[in-house]
Amino acid sequence: MSVNEKMTAIADAIREYGDIDGDMSLDEMATHIPAVYEHGYGDGQMEGISQGEKSGYATGYARGKQDENDRFWDDIQSYGNRTNYNDAFKGWGAASISPKYTITANQLYQFIHGCANLVTFDWSKVIPPANGYVSCYSMANGDSKLVSVDTDLIFSTQAGATAGQFMFANCKSLVRVQKIYSTAKVQYTNAFQNCESLVDIEFDGVIANDIDTHWSPLSKVSIESKVSHLSDDVSGKTATFNKAAVLAAFGTEEAWLAYVASKPNWNFVLI
Amino acid sequence: MKTVTRTVLVADEGMILTDGNHYGTDVILKVGGNAEEWREITKEEYELAIAESEAEVV
């Protein structure tokens, strides 16, 4: 390319992207050539804005949302170092709670108490402590919409009398409790009060105090689980059941009487 | 052979059995349990007792 051709090409670029038309002198080219850069810069800005408005929006939204969610849980859970979860989510208004970090507290005292809108909790984040819970007092008490508790509630030998009281009181939508591992001291006063949807619950360990599930239409498997873990070492304690559920499971009161013969030390009440 | 006898209490129609702490229409007592610890109350009395019990929860 000759020098003249090169100069013409520069002039053409200035005419296309700059702010001058027609013939121009070398001095005019020097004056107006910055406008080529400015034009390119402007086009770049427009392209960036366009990307932000179109392809970039969804990505930006998702990242902003995730960052804010992370900051929230980092604060609530002390970057995963929190160990005391007493009252942790008490009264929250969310329909679902999905913590960022695992929860390894030694008690769940009023853990999700009074969460009126709560439907689901990410129980996969709740890891029972090695020695079991000291207390689950009033853990989910309240007229919530909670459907399922998908974690093992394993009581420690250190758990006191109140550890199981009011655990699920008024959880009218609760259908399933994965497992309660009971120890002898734990009392279940009002633990299942108004749990009118509870069907599936597994017991383990030893139930050594009165336990009333008469609100709940427990399945046969659940009824048998409860009966089979009633302590053989106490006398005169009372286990109360929903009469319709027992009759549905065992057919007749005679069959029920025969079934509970294995626990002669307990009173059995139907209502 | 050992025969184990358990006392079974059944409430009259419209009535509820209670020992002061527990309520039911059908009660199988523990072996050797004392039936005299249980008495009948009306359903209205039962519902009142339950309401008072539940009120303590709130």
XYZ file of C-alpha atoms in Angstrom:
329
model
C 0.000 0.000 0.000
C 1.373 3.383 -1.017
C 1.587 6.327 1.348
C -1.259 7.975 -0.529
C -3.430 4.905 -0.185
C -2.664 4.755 3.548
C -3.601 8.417 3.992
C -6.840 7.824 2.044
C -7.713 4.881 4.289
C -7.189 7.032 7.381
C -9.316 9.787 5.880
C -12.045 7.249 5.055
C -12.087 6.072 8.660
C -12.366 9.666 9.860
C -15.202 10.278 7.433
C -16.987 7.083 8.573
C -16.462 7.333 12.315
C -15.338 10.917 12.877
C -17.142 14.214 12.723
C -16.143 15.553 9.288
C -17.203 14.776 5.721
C -15.613 15.442 2.378
C -11.997 16.254 1.615
C -9.724 17.136 4.494
C -6.210 18.395 4.897
C -3.491 16.614 6.866
C -4.009 19.125 9.707
C -7.741 18.451 9.696
C -7.070 14.705 9.831
C -4.875 15.237 12.907
C -7.596 17.322 14.545
C -10.439 14.956 13.830
C -8.815 11.535 14.258
C -9.608 11.397 18.055
C -13.273 11.345 17.077
C -12.729 7.862 15.596
C -11.724 6.625 19.050
C -14.640 8.450 20.670
C -17.042 6.888 18.203
C -15.668 3.409 18.932
C -15.868 4.079 22.671
C -19.482 5.133 22.338
C -20.380 2.072 20.325
C -18.642 -0.082 22.934
C -20.690 1.527 25.681
C -23.894 0.877 23.794
C -22.897 -2.744 23.246
C -22.120 -3.132 26.942
C -25.468 -1.651 27.888
C -27.148 -3.917 25.393
C -25.457 -6.953 26.902
C -26.451 -5.834 30.381
C -30.042 -5.423 29.338
C -30.263 -8.662 27.448
C -27.961 -11.633 27.868
C -26.300 -10.190 30.965
C -29.434 -9.561 33.031
C -30.357 -13.075 34.068
C -26.770 -13.876 34.982
C -26.429 -10.683 36.947
C -29.727 -11.237 38.754
C -28.860 -14.771 39.757
C -25.431 -13.772 40.986
C -26.763 -10.809 42.937
C -29.424 -12.940 44.564
C -26.967 -15.684 45.497
C -24.454 -13.201 46.900
C -27.112 -11.609 49.063
C -28.374 -15.035 50.207
C -24.817 -16.033 51.100
C -24.268 -12.828 53.066
C -27.516 -13.406 54.946
C -26.634 -16.959 56.011
C -23.004 -16.056 56.686
C -24.336 -13.597 59.219
C -27.083 -15.808 60.699
C -24.835 -18.854 60.956
C -21.542 -17.100 61.701
C -19.928 -18.548 58.581
C -20.871 -22.046 59.759
C -19.384 -21.622 63.221
C -22.647 -21.087 65.103
C -23.352 -23.795 67.685
C -26.299 -22.395 69.660
C -29.536 -22.701 67.708
C -31.973 -22.131 70.567
C -34.785 -19.935 69.204
C -32.762 -19.746 65.964
C -35.679 -19.363 63.561
C -38.409 -18.629 66.081
C -41.247 -16.650 64.544
C -39.778 -16.432 61.045
C -42.372 -15.736 58.367
C -40.792 -17.685 55.514
C -42.546 -20.600 53.812
C -39.263 -22.467 53.495
C -35.983 -22.264 55.349
C -32.826 -23.583 53.744
C -29.718 -22.788 55.772
C -26.386 -22.470 53.981
C -24.336 -24.335 56.587
C -24.959 -27.551 58.481
C -26.484 -27.273 61.932
C -24.824 -29.319 64.648
C -26.214 -27.779 67.822
C -26.716 -29.917 70.921
C -30.270 -28.698 71.374
C -33.117 -27.456 69.223
C -34.952 -25.523 71.928
C -37.791 -23.603 70.220
C -35.847 -24.077 66.993
C -38.691 -23.243 64.572
C -41.237 -22.213 67.174
C -44.139 -20.133 65.887
C -43.177 -20.141 62.200
C -46.740 -19.683 61.005
C -46.005 -19.896 57.261
C -43.354 -22.578 57.337
C -44.007 -25.491 54.974
C -40.563 -26.946 54.389
C -37.260 -26.905 56.200
C -34.077 -28.267 54.652
C -33.549 -30.994 57.245
C -30.548 -32.316 55.330
C -28.623 -29.492 56.988
C -29.546 -30.646 60.501
C -26.975 -33.133 61.755
C -27.757 -34.765 65.111
C -24.876 -34.329 67.551
C -22.817 -37.386 68.426
C -24.162 -37.509 71.985
C -27.747 -36.616 71.060
C -29.840 -33.568 71.835
C -30.134 -32.247 75.350
C -33.440 -30.586 74.529
C -36.000 -30.230 71.764
C -38.439 -28.405 74.014
C -41.200 -26.712 72.007
C -39.070 -27.235 68.918
C -41.779 -26.643 66.305
C -44.620 -25.502 68.551
C -47.088 -23.359 66.672
C -49.769 -23.464 64.061
C -47.361 -23.929 61.166
C -47.825 -25.622 57.796
C -44.803 -27.820 58.343
C -45.344 -31.190 56.673
C -42.317 -33.263 57.524
C -39.408 -33.499 59.933
C -36.779 -35.450 58.042
C -34.076 -35.757 60.635
C -33.481 -38.027 63.615
C -34.269 -36.365 66.927
C -31.941 -38.359 69.127
C -32.147 -37.485 72.784
C -29.042 -37.535 74.897
C -28.827 -39.376 78.195
C -28.361 -35.861 79.572
C -31.769 -34.781 78.263
C -34.010 -33.594 81.085
C -37.714 -34.027 81.690
C -38.777 -31.059 79.581
C -36.699 -32.078 76.567
C -39.650 -33.439 74.605
C -42.482 -31.280 75.842
C -44.540 -29.351 73.265
C -42.157 -30.547 70.527
C -44.728 -30.476 67.749
C -47.691 -28.896 69.506
C -50.180 -27.400 67.056
C -48.311 -28.595 63.961
C -51.607 -29.449 62.311
C -50.116 -30.161 58.887
C -47.305 -32.368 60.108
C -47.558 -35.775 58.435
C -44.180 -37.353 59.130
C -41.519 -37.354 61.797
C -38.531 -39.395 60.722
C -37.446 -40.691 64.108
C -37.434 -39.872 67.793
C -34.809 -41.702 69.776
C -36.060 -41.441 73.319
C -34.272 -41.728 76.627
C -35.872 -42.559 79.963
C -36.047 -39.071 81.464
C -37.730 -37.427 78.500
C -41.374 -36.452 78.971
C -43.744 -35.922 76.064
C -46.333 -33.671 77.689
C -48.335 -32.002 74.906
C -45.615 -33.011 72.437
C -48.154 -34.031 69.792
C -51.031 -31.778 70.775
C -53.273 -31.069 67.777
C -51.020 -32.996 65.379
C -54.129 -34.027 63.514
C -52.303 -35.047 60.312
C -49.467 -37.062 61.800
C -49.411 -40.550 60.291
C -45.803 -41.687 60.152
C -43.452 -41.529 63.101
C -40.742 -43.910 64.185
C -39.697 -44.318 67.771
C -36.472 -45.767 69.039
C -34.809 -46.053 72.417
C -36.982 -46.084 75.541
C -40.210 -44.243 76.265
C -40.582 -44.157 80.025
C -43.169 -41.435 80.579
C -46.761 -40.765 79.561
C -47.153 -40.259 75.834
C -50.326 -39.065 74.139
C -50.861 -39.188 70.368
C -54.646 -39.293 70.407
C -54.865 -36.340 68.027
C -52.990 -38.281 65.343
C -54.236 -40.938 62.893
C -51.027 -42.935 63.185
C -50.367 -45.789 60.791
C -50.158 -49.325 62.141
C -46.382 -49.288 61.751
C -46.211 -46.081 63.776
C -48.518 -47.415 66.491
C -46.447 -50.572 66.758
C -43.258 -48.524 66.894
C -44.617 -46.481 69.774
C -45.827 -49.517 71.730
C -42.681 -51.527 71.178
C -40.497 -48.820 72.732
C -42.550 -48.347 75.877
C -40.285 -49.114 78.795
C -40.555 -52.434 80.588
C -39.047 -50.860 83.688
C -41.755 -48.377 84.692
C -45.192 -48.984 86.174
C -48.496 -47.209 85.703
C -47.471 -44.861 82.919
C -50.115 -44.145 80.277
C -49.964 -44.347 76.490
C -52.902 -42.707 74.727
C -53.902 -43.360 71.120
C -56.455 -42.267 68.568
C -59.225 -44.862 68.777
C -60.163 -44.742 65.095
C -56.524 -45.209 64.089
C -56.108 -48.192 66.410
C -59.274 -49.848 65.156
C -58.218 -49.208 61.558
C -54.866 -50.812 62.297
C -55.921 -53.763 64.460
C -59.512 -54.340 63.418
C -61.049 -54.961 66.830
C -60.530 -53.898 70.407
C -59.858 -57.543 71.240
C -56.982 -57.636 68.789
C -55.663 -54.413 70.318
C -55.927 -55.874 73.807
C -53.992 -58.908 72.674
C -51.333 -56.750 71.053
C -50.630 -54.622 74.129
C -50.424 -57.700 76.360
C -46.668 -57.454 75.864
C -46.700 -54.266 77.970
C -48.541 -55.296 81.168
C -46.963 -52.438 83.101
C -48.654 -49.684 81.048
C -52.139 -48.231 80.889
C -53.478 -47.941 77.340
C -56.104 -45.330 76.580
C -58.132 -44.835 73.410
C -60.119 -41.758 72.539
C -49.483 -71.781 83.079
C -49.900 -68.191 84.167
C -53.044 -66.274 83.384
C -52.713 -62.496 83.260
C -55.893 -60.498 83.725
C -56.207 -56.878 82.746
C -59.093 -54.636 83.567
C -60.749 -52.919 80.625
C -62.909 -49.859 81.275
C -65.378 -48.634 78.672
C -67.154 -45.326 79.073
C -70.905 -45.070 78.698
C -72.243 -43.368 75.591
C -71.488 -39.650 75.692
C -69.109 -39.994 78.618
C -65.328 -39.878 78.970
C -63.161 -41.717 81.455
C -60.469 -39.829 83.340
C -58.030 -40.329 86.147
C -57.522 -36.585 86.363
C -54.629 -36.549 83.915
C -55.691 -38.744 81.023
C -58.911 -38.981 79.039
C -60.403 -41.776 76.983
C -63.408 -43.843 76.083
C -61.557 -47.142 76.411
C -58.928 -47.848 79.033
C -56.827 -50.957 79.431
C -55.334 -50.779 82.901
C -51.903 -52.073 83.691
C -51.886 -55.446 85.352
C -52.944 -54.815 88.941
C -54.227 -51.327 88.100
C -56.944 -49.765 90.227
C -60.189 -49.049 88.370
C -61.341 -46.819 91.192
C -58.804 -44.214 90.134
C -60.941 -43.612 87.043
C -64.300 -41.902 86.835
C -66.676 -40.768 84.137
C -67.198 -37.167 83.118
C -69.388 -35.642 80.436
C -67.989 -34.615 77.054
C -68.594 -31.003 78.007
C -66.445 -31.430 81.097
C -63.820 -33.156 78.993
C -63.709 -30.367 76.414
C -63.402 -27.788 79.154
C -60.526 -29.687 80.733
C -58.747 -30.030 77.378
C -59.229 -26.350 76.574
C -57.611 -25.413 79.875
C -54.760 -27.828 79.192
C -54.150 -26.438 75.712
C -54.345 -22.859 76.931
C -51.268 -23.557 79.015
C -49.301 -24.257 75.863
C -49.553 -20.792 74.351
